mmCIF file of C-alpha atoms in Angstrom:
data_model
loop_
_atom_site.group_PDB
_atom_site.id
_atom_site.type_symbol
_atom_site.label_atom_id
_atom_site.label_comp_id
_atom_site.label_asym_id
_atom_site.label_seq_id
_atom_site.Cartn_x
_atom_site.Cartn_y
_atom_site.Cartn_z
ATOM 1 C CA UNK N 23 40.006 -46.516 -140.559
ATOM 2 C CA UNK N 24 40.788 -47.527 -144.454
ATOM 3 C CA UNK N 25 43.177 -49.760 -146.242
ATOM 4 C CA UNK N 26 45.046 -48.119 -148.863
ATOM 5 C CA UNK N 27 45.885 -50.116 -152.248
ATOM 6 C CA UNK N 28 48.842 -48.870 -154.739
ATOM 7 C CA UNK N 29 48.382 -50.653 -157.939
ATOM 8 C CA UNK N 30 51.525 -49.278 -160.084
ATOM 9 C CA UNK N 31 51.001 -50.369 -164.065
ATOM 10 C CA UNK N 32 54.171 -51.796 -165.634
ATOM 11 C CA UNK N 33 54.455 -49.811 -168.518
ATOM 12 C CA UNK N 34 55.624 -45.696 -167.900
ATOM 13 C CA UNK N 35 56.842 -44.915 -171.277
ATOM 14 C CA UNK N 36 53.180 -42.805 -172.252
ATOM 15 C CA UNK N 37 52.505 -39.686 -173.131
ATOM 16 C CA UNK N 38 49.018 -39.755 -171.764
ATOM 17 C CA UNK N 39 47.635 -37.829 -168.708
ATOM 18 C CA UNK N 40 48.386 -39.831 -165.388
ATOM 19 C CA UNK N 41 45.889 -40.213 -162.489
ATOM 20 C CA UNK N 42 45.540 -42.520 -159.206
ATOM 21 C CA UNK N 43 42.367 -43.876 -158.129
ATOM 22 C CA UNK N 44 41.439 -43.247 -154.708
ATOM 23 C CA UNK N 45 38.957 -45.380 -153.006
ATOM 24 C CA UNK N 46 37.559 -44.289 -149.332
ATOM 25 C CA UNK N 47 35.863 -47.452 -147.810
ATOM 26 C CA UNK N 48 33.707 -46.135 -144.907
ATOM 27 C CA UNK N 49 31.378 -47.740 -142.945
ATOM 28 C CA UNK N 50 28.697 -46.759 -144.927
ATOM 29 C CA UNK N 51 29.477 -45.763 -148.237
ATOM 30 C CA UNK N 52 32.421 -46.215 -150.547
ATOM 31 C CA UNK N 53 33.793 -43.332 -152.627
ATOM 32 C CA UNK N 54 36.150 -43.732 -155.311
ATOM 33 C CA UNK N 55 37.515 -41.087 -157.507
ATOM 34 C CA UNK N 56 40.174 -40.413 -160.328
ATOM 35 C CA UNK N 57 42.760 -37.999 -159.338
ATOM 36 C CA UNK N 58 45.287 -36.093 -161.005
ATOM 37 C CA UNK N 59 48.708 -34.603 -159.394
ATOM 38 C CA UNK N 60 47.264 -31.755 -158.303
ATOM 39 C CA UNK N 61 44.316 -33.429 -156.359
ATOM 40 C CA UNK N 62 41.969 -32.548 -159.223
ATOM 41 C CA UNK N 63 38.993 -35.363 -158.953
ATOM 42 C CA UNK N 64 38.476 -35.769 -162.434
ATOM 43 C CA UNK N 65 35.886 -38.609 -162.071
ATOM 44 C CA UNK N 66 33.915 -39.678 -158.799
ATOM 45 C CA UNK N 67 31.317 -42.754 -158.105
ATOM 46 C CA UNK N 68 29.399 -43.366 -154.860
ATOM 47 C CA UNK N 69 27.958 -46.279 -153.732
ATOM 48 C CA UNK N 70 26.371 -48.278 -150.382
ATOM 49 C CA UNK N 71 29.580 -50.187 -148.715
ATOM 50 C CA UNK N 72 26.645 -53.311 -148.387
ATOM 51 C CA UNK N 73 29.995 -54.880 -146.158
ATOM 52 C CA UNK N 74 27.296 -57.864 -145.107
ATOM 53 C CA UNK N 75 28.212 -59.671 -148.147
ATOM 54 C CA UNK N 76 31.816 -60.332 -147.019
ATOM 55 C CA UNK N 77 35.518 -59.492 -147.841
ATOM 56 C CA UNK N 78 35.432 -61.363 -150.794
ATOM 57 C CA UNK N 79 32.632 -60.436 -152.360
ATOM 58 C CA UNK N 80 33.369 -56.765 -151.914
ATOM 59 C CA UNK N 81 37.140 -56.647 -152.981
ATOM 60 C CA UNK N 82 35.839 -58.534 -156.176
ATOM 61 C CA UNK N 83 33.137 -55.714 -156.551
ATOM 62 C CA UNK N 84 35.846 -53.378 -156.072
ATOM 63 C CA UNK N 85 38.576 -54.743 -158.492
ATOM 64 C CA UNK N 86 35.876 -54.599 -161.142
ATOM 65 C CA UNK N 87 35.604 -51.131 -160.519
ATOM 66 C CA UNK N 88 38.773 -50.249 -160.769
ATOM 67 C CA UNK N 89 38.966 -52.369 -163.695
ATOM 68 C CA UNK N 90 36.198 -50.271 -165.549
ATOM 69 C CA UNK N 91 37.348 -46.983 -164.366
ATOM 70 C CA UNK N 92 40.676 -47.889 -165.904
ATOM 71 C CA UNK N 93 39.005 -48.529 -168.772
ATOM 72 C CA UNK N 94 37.307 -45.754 -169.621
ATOM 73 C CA UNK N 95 39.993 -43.263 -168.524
ATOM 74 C CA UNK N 96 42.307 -45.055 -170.949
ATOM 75 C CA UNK N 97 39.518 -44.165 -173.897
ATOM 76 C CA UNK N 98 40.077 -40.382 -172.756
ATOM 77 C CA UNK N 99 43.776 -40.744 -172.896
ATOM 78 C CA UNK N 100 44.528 -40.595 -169.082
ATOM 79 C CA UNK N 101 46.078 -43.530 -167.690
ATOM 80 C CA UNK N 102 45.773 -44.963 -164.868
ATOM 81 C CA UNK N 103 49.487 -45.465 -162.524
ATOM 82 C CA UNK N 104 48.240 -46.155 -159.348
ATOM 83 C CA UNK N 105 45.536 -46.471 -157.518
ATOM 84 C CA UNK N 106 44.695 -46.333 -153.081
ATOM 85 C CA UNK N 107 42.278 -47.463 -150.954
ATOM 86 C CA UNK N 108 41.112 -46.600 -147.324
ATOM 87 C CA UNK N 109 39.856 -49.391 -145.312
ATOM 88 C CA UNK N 110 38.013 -49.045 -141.819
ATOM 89 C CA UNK N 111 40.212 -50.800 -139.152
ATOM 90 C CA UNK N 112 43.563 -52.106 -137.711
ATOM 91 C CA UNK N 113 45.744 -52.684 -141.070
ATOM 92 C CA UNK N 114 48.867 -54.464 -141.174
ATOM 93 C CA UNK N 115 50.261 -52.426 -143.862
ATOM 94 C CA UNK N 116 53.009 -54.062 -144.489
ATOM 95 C CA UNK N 117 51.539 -57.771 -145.223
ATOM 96 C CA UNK N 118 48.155 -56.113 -146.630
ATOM 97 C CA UNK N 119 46.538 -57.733 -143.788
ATOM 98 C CA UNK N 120 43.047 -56.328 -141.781
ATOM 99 C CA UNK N 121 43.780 -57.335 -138.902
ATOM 100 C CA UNK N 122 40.075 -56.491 -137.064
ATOM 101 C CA UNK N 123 37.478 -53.851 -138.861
ATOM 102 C CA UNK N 124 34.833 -53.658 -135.519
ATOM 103 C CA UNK N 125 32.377 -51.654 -138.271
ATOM 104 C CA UNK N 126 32.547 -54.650 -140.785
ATOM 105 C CA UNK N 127 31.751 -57.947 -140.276
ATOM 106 C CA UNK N 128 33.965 -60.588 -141.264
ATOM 107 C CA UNK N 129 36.936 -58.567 -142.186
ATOM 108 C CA UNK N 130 39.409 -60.281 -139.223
ATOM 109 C CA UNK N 131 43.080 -61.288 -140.121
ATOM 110 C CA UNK N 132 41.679 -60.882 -143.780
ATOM 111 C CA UNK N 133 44.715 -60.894 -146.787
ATOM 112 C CA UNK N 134 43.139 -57.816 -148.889
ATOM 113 C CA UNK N 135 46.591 -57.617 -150.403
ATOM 114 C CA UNK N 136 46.346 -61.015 -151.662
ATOM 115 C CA UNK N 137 42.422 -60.616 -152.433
ATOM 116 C CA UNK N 138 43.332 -57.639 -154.903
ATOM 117 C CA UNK N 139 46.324 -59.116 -156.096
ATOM 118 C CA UNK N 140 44.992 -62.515 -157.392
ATOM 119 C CA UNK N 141 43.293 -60.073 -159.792
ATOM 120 C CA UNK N 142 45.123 -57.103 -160.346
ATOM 121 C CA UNK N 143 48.649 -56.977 -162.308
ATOM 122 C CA UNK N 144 49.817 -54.273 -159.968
ATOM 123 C CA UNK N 145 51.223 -54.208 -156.636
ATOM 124 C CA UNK N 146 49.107 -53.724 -153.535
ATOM 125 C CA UNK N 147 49.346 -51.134 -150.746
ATOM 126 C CA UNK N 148 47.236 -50.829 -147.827
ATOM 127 C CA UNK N 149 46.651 -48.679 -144.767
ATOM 128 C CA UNK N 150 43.897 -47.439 -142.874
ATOM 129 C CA UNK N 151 41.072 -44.919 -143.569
ATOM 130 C CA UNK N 152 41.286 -42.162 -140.910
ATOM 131 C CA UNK N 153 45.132 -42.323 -141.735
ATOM 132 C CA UNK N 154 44.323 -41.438 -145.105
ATOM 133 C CA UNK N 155 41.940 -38.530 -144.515
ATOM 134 C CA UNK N 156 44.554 -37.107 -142.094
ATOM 135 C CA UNK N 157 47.210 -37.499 -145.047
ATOM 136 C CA UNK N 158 44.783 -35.560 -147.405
ATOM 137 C CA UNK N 159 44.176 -33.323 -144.912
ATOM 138 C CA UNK N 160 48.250 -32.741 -144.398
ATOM 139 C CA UNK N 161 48.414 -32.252 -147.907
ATOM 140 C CA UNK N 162 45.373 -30.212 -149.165
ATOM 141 C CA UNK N 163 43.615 -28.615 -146.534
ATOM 142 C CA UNK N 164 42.999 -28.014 -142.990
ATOM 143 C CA UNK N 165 46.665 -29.574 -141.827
ATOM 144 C CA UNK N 166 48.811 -28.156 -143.972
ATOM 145 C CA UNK N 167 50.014 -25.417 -141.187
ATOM 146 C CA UNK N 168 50.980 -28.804 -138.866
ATOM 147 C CA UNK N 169 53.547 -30.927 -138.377
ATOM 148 C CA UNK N 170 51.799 -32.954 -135.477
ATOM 149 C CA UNK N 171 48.462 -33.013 -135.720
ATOM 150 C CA UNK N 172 45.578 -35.953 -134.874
ATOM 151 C CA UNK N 173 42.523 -35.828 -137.279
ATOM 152 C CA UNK N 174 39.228 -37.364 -135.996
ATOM 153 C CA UNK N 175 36.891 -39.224 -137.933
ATOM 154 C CA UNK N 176 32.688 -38.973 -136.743
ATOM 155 C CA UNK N 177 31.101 -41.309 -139.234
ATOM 156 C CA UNK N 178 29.335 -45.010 -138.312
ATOM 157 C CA UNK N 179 32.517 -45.249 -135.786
ATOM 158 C CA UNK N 180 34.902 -43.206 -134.836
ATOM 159 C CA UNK N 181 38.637 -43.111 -136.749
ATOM 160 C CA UNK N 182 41.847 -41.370 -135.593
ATOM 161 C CA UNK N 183 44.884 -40.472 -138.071
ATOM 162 C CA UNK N 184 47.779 -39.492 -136.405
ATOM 163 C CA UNK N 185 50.206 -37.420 -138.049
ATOM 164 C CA UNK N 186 53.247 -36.721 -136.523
ATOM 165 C CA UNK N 187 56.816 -34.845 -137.772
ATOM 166 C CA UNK N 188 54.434 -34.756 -140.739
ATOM 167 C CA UNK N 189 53.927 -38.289 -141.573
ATOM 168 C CA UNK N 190 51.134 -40.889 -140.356
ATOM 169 C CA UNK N 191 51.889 -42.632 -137.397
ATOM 170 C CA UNK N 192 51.307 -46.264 -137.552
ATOM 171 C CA UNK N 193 52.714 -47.527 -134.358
ATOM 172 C CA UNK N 194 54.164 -50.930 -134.193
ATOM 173 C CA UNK N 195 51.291 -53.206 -135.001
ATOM 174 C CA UNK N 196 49.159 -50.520 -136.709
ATOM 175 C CA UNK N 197 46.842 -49.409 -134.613
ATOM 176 C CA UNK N 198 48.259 -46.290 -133.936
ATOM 177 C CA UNK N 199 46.104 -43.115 -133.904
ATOM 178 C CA UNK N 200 43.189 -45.032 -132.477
ATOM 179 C CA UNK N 201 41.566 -42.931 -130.475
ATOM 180 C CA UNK N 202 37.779 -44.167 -131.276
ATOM 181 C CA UNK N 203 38.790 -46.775 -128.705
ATOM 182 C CA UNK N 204 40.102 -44.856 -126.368
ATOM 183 C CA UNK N 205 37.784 -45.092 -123.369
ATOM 184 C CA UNK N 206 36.069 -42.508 -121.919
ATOM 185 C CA UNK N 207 33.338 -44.683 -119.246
ATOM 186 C CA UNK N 208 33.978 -48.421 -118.277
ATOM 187 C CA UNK N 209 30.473 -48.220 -117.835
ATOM 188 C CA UNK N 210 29.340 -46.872 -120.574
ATOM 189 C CA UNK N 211 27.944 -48.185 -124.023
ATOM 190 C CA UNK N 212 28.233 -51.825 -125.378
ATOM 191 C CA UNK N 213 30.943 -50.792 -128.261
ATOM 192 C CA UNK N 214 31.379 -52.402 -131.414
ATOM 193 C CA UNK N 215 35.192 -53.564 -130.592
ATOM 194 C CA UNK N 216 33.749 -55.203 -127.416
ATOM 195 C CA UNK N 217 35.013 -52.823 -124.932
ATOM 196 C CA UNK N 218 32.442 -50.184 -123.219
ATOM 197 C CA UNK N 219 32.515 -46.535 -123.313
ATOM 198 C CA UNK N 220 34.628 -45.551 -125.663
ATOM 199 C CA UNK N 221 34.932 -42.464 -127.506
ATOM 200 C CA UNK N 222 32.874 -44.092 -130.445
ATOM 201 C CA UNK N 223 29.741 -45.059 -128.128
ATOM 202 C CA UNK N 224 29.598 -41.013 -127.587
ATOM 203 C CA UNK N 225 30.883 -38.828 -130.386
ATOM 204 C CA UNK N 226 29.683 -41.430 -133.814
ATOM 205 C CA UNK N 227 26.600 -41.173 -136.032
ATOM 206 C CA UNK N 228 25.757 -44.566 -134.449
ATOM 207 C CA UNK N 229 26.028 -42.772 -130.921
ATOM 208 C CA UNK N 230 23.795 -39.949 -131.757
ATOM 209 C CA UNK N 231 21.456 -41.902 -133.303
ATOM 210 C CA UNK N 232 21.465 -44.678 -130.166
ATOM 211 C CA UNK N 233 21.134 -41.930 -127.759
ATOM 212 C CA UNK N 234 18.435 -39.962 -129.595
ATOM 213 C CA UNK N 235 16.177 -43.152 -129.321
ATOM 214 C CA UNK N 236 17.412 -43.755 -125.840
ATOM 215 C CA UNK N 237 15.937 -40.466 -124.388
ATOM 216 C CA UNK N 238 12.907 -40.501 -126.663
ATOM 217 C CA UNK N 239 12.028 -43.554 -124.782
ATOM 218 C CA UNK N 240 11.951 -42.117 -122.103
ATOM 219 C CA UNK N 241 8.768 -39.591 -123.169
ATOM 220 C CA UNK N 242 11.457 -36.504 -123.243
ATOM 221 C CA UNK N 243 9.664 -33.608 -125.227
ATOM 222 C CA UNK N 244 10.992 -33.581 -128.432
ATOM 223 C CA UNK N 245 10.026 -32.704 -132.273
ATOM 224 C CA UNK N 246 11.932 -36.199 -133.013
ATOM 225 C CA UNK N 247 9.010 -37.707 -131.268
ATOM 226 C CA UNK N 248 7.432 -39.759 -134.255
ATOM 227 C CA UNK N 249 10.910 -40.965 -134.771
ATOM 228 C CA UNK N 250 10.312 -43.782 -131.517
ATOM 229 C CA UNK N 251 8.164 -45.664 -133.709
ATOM 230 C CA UNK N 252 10.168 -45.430 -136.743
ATOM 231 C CA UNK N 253 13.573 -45.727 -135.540
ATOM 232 C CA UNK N 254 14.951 -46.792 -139.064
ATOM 233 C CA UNK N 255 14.237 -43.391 -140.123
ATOM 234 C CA UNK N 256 16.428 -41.415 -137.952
ATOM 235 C CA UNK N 257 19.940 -40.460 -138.791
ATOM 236 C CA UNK N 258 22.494 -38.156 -137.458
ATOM 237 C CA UNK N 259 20.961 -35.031 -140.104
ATOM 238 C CA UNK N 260 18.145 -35.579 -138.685
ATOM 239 C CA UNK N 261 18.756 -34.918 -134.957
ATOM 240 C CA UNK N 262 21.718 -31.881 -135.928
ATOM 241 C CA UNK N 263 18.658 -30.676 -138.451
ATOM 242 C CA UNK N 264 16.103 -30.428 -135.188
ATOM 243 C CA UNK N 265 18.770 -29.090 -133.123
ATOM 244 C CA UNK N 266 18.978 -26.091 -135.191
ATOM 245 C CA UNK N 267 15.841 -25.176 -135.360
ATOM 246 C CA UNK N 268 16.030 -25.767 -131.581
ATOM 247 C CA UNK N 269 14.692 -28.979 -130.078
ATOM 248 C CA UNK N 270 16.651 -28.736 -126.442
ATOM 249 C CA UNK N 271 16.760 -33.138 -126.924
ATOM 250 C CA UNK N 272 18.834 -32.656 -129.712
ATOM 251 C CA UNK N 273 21.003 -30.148 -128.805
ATOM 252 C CA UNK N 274 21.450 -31.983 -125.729
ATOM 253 C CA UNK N 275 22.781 -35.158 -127.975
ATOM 254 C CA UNK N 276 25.082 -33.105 -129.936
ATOM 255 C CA UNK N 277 26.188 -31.164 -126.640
ATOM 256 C CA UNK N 278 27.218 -34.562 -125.264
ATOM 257 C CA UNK N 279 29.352 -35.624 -128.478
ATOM 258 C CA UNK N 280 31.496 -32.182 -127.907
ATOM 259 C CA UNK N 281 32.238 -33.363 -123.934
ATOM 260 C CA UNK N 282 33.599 -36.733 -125.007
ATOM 261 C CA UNK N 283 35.290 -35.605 -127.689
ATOM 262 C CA UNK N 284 36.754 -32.574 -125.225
ATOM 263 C CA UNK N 285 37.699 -35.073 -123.052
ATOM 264 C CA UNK N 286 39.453 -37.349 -125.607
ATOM 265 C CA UNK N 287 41.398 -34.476 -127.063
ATOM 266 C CA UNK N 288 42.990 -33.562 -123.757
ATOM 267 C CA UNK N 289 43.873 -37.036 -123.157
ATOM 268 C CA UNK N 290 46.048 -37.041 -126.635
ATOM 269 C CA UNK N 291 46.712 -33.635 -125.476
ATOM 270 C CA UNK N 292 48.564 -34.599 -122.296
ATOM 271 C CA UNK N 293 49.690 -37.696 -123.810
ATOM 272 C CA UNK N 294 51.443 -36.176 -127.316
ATOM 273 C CA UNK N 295 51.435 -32.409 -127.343
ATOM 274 C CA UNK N 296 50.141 -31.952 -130.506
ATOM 275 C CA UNK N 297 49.972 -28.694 -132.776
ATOM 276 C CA UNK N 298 46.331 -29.334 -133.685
ATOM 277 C CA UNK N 299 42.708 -31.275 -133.572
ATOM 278 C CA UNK N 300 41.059 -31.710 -136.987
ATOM 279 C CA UNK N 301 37.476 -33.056 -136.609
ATOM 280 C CA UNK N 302 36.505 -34.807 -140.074
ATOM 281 C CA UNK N 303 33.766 -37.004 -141.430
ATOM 282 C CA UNK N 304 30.062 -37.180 -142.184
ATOM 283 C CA UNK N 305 28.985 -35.946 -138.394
ATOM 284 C CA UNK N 306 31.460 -32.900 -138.819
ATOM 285 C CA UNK N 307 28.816 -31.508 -140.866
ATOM 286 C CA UNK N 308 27.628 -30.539 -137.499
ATOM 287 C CA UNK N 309 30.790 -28.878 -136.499
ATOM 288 C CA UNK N 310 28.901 -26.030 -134.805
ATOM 289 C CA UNK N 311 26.472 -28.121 -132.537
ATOM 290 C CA UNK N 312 29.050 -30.078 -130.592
ATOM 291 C CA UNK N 313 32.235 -27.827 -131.025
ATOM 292 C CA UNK N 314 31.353 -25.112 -128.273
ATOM 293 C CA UNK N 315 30.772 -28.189 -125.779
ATOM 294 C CA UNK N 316 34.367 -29.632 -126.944
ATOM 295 C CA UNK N 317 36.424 -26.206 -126.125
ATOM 296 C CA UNK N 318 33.843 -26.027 -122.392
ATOM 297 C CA UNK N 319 35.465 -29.621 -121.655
ATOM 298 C CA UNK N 320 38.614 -28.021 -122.561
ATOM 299 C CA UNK N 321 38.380 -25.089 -120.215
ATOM 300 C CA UNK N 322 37.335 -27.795 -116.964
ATOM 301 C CA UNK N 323 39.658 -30.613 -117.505
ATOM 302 C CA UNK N 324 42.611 -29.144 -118.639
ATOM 303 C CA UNK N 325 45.036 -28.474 -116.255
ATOM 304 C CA UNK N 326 48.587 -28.590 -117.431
ATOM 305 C CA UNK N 327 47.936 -26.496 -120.444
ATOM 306 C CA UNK N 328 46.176 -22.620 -121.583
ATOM 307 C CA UNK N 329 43.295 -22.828 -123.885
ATOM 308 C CA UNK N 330 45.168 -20.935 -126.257
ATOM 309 C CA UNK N 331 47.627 -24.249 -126.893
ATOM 310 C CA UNK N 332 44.528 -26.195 -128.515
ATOM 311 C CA UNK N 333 43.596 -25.706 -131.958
ATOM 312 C CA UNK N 334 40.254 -27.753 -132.553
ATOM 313 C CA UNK N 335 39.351 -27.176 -136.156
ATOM 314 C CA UNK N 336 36.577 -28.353 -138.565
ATOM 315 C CA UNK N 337 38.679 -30.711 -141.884
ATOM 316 C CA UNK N 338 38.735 -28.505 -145.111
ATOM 317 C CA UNK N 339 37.952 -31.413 -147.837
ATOM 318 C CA UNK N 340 34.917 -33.192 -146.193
ATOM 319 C CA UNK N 341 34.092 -36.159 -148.158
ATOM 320 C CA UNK N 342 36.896 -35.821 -150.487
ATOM 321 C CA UNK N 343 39.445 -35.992 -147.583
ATOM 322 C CA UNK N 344 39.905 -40.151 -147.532
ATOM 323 C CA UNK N 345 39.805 -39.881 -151.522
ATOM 324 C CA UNK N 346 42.968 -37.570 -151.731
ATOM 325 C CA UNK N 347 44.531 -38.901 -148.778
ATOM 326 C CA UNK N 348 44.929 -42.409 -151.030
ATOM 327 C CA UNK N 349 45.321 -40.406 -153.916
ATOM 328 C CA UNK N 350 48.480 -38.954 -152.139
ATOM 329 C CA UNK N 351 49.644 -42.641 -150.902
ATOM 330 C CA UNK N 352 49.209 -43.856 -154.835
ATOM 331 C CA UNK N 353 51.671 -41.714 -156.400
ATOM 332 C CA UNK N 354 53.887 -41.616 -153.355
ATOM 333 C CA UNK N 355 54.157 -45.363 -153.754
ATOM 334 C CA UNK N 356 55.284 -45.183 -157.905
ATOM 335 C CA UNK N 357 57.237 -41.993 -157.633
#
């Protein structure tokens, strides 16, 4: 899930282009892009998350970012009015507190408002990431038909942004929309919360991976063979690329992230009543592996609705969705 940071500059008496900067903070990589109005990306840097160094370290890293992309925007007359950022985890949006990340170490009951603040003259707003990718989604792509709609996030977890009457829903203590730890088997995978079986020890890029290895070891028949003594080497591409060029292992992984997701949806399903299902994030890529397994689960477990009443759909923006999402927050926050 991200944190989302509104950093509104004092001064709007210019007659230069304005932008936001919007910063997706994933498990894995952080993306951080300029963006105009009309979600235009007019600049975009990628880099490793590297979260092992610590809060600190990071939102220092990250405020001299901002700092130079301000910079150089200002040299091609745009300025800068705002700027959001997506942060993996249970936010406290209102104090600008992470409450628990289970994906990044260290970042528990962690100020980031008053990290970024110490060095920013701006305010600071924050929320999480998969809220953000379901606001750019609600806004620029695959949600704009929906009101109430729940967008899931298959990266190095599993996120959940809820949008409901066409806002995100936070809940009361922000963890609303968390459906990564929803679980699916008390018996099931170690997760990285602490609890076992949840959706995210089934339908992540961490699953996939972990369960890949898992039946390699056990001398299943596979093209991903080599893979058991270089373990480091497999990712989630990998196994979706072998599964389409038809290694029954792998298609067997991916078929088992479509039943726990099924089964996940028709819990929100039964719980909320929602218009749609967006599936986001890196692992989406593989929307066509698992998504045939998600609408079989459908078909078994659902009982107290048709088929036709669930609307599973692939995100439109991909990796751009957290980006805009933040993007939207910024300028909401200094309009």
């Amino acid at each position: 899930m991200t944190i989302l940071i509104a950093l509104h500059i004092t001064s709007r008496m210019s007659n230069k282009r304005q932008a936001v900067i919007g910063i997706d903070m994933g498990g894995t990589n952080v993306r951080i892009g300029v963006v105009e109005s009309d979600a235009t990306i007019i600049r975009r840097t990628r880099s490793a998350s590297n979260h092992g160094t610590g809060p600190d370290d990071f939102t220092a890293r990250l405020t001299g970012a901002m700092k130079d992309l301000t910079e150089d925007c200002a040299r091609s007359g745009v300025e800068i009015v705002a700027a959001g950022l997506g942060v993996p985890g249970n936010i406290l949006t209102r104090d600008g507190i992470v409450a628990v990340s289970p994906n990044l170490p260290g970042w528990r009951n962690f100020n980031a408002l008053e990290a970024l603040s110490r060095s920013m003259p701006f305010p600071v707003v924050i929320d999480n990431d998969a809220n953000l990718i379901a606001l750019g989604e609600k806004w620029f792509g695959a949600g704009r038909p929906y009101q109430d709609f729940l967008c899931l996030t298959l990266g190095t977890g599993v996120g959940g942004g809820l949008i409901l009457n066409g806002s995100v829903w936070h809940g009361k203590w922000g963890s609303g929309g968390e459906v990564g730890h929803m679980t699916l088997d008390p018996g099931g995978a170690k997760c990285s919360c602490g609890n076992n079986g949840c959706v995210e020890t089934e339908a992540s890029a961490t699953a996939i991976r972990r369960k890949t290895l898992e039946r390699l070891e056990r001398d299943a028949p596979s093209s991903l063979t080599a893979y058991a003594r270089k373990p480091e080497a497999l990712t989630a591409e990998v196994v979706a690329e072998a599964a389409r060029q038809g290694d029954e292992l792998a298609k067997a992984v991916y078929r088992g992230v479509g039943v726990a997701l099924g089964r996940a949806i028709v819990n929100v399903m039964n719980l909320l009543g929602l218009e749609a299902f967006l599936i986001g994030g890196g692992v989406s890529g593989a929307f066509d592996l698992f998504q045939p397994s998600i609408m079989e689960e459908i078909r078994n477990t659902s009982t107290l609705l048709p088929m036709a009443n669930y609307k599973v759909l692939r995100s439109e923006l991909g990796e751009d969705a957290g980006i805009l999402g933040a993007a939207r927050m910024a300028f909401d926050r200094v309009a």
